[in-house]
């Protein structure tokens, strides 16, 4: 199995960016719930990016 390090790097960057936005604007008050939602949203965003741009045709 080939390690796709760029997928993990993209996931980390998107997660940090979303968490920063949620922290700045206090979109969700609860910190654990905010972290859980950011994880799920960033996984779906990166999954979509990987599927559309980097996936096999």
mmCIF file of C-alpha atoms in Angstrom:
data_model
loop_
_atom_site.group_PDB
_atom_site.id
_atom_site.type_symbol
_atom_site.label_atom_id
_atom_site.label_comp_id
_atom_site.label_asym_id
_atom_site.label_seq_id
_atom_site.Cartn_x
_atom_site.Cartn_y
_atom_site.Cartn_z
ATOM 1 C CA UNK A 1 0.000 0.000 0.000
ATOM 2 C CA UNK A 2 1.351 3.373 -0.997
ATOM 3 C CA UNK A 3 1.227 6.035 1.689
ATOM 4 C CA UNK A 4 -0.696 9.065 0.457
ATOM 5 C CA UNK A 5 0.942 11.653 2.680
ATOM 6 C CA UNK A 6 -0.593 14.550 0.772
ATOM 7 C CA UNK A 7 -4.091 13.397 1.762
ATOM 8 C CA UNK A 8 -3.169 13.514 5.449
ATOM 9 C CA UNK A 9 -1.485 16.874 5.040
ATOM 10 C CA UNK A 10 -4.544 18.307 3.265
ATOM 11 C CA UNK A 11 -6.818 16.910 5.976
ATOM 12 C CA UNK A 12 -4.714 18.532 8.702
ATOM 13 C CA UNK A 13 -4.606 21.910 6.945
ATOM 14 C CA UNK A 14 -8.353 21.963 6.291
ATOM 15 C CA UNK A 15 -9.081 20.916 9.884
ATOM 16 C CA UNK A 16 -6.891 23.613 11.397
ATOM 17 C CA UNK A 17 -8.400 26.254 9.110
ATOM 18 C CA UNK A 18 -12.002 25.226 9.947
ATOM 19 C CA UNK A 19 -11.240 25.085 13.665
ATOM 20 C CA UNK A 20 -9.666 28.534 13.505
ATOM 21 C CA UNK A 21 -12.764 29.937 11.782
ATOM 22 C CA UNK A 22 -15.111 28.308 14.297
ATOM 23 C CA UNK A 23 -13.019 29.577 17.221
ATOM 24 C CA UNK A 24 -12.813 33.096 15.838
ATOM 25 C CA UNK A 25 -16.537 33.535 15.197
ATOM 26 C CA UNK A 26 -17.745 31.298 18.067
ATOM 27 C CA UNK A 27 -20.099 29.486 15.678
ATOM 28 C CA UNK A 28 -20.537 26.602 18.124
ATOM 29 C CA UNK A 29 -20.084 27.403 21.801
ATOM 30 C CA UNK A 30 -19.197 23.908 23.065
ATOM 31 C CA UNK A 31 -15.506 23.145 22.435
ATOM 32 C CA UNK A 32 -15.852 19.314 22.222
ATOM 33 C CA UNK A 33 -18.844 19.565 19.889
ATOM 34 C CA UNK A 34 -17.013 22.137 17.759
ATOM 35 C CA UNK A 35 -14.005 19.831 17.450
ATOM 36 C CA UNK A 36 -16.181 16.848 16.519
ATOM 37 C CA UNK A 37 -18.066 18.806 13.862
ATOM 38 C CA UNK A 38 -14.821 20.198 12.420
ATOM 39 C CA UNK A 39 -13.406 16.669 12.156
ATOM 40 C CA UNK A 40 -16.467 15.373 10.310
ATOM 41 C CA UNK A 41 -16.727 18.380 8.000
ATOM 42 C CA UNK A 42 -13.029 18.348 7.132
ATOM 43 C CA UNK A 43 -13.136 14.612 6.403
ATOM 44 C CA UNK A 44 -16.031 15.099 3.982
ATOM 45 C CA UNK A 45 -14.377 18.110 2.329
ATOM 46 C CA UNK A 46 -11.091 16.262 1.858
ATOM 47 C CA UNK A 47 -12.891 13.143 0.676
ATOM 48 C CA UNK A 48 -14.640 15.228 -1.964
ATOM 49 C CA UNK A 49 -11.423 16.931 -3.008
ATOM 50 C CA UNK A 50 -9.634 13.606 -3.275
ATOM 51 C CA UNK A 51 -12.481 11.994 -5.181
ATOM 52 C CA UNK A 52 -12.952 14.838 -7.657
ATOM 53 C CA UNK A 53 -9.381 16.005 -8.247
ATOM 54 C CA UNK A 54 -7.050 13.139 -7.392
ATOM 55 C CA UNK A 55 -9.251 10.098 -7.902
ATOM 56 C CA UNK A 56 -8.913 7.721 -10.779
ATOM 57 C CA UNK A 57 -10.902 8.499 -13.889
#
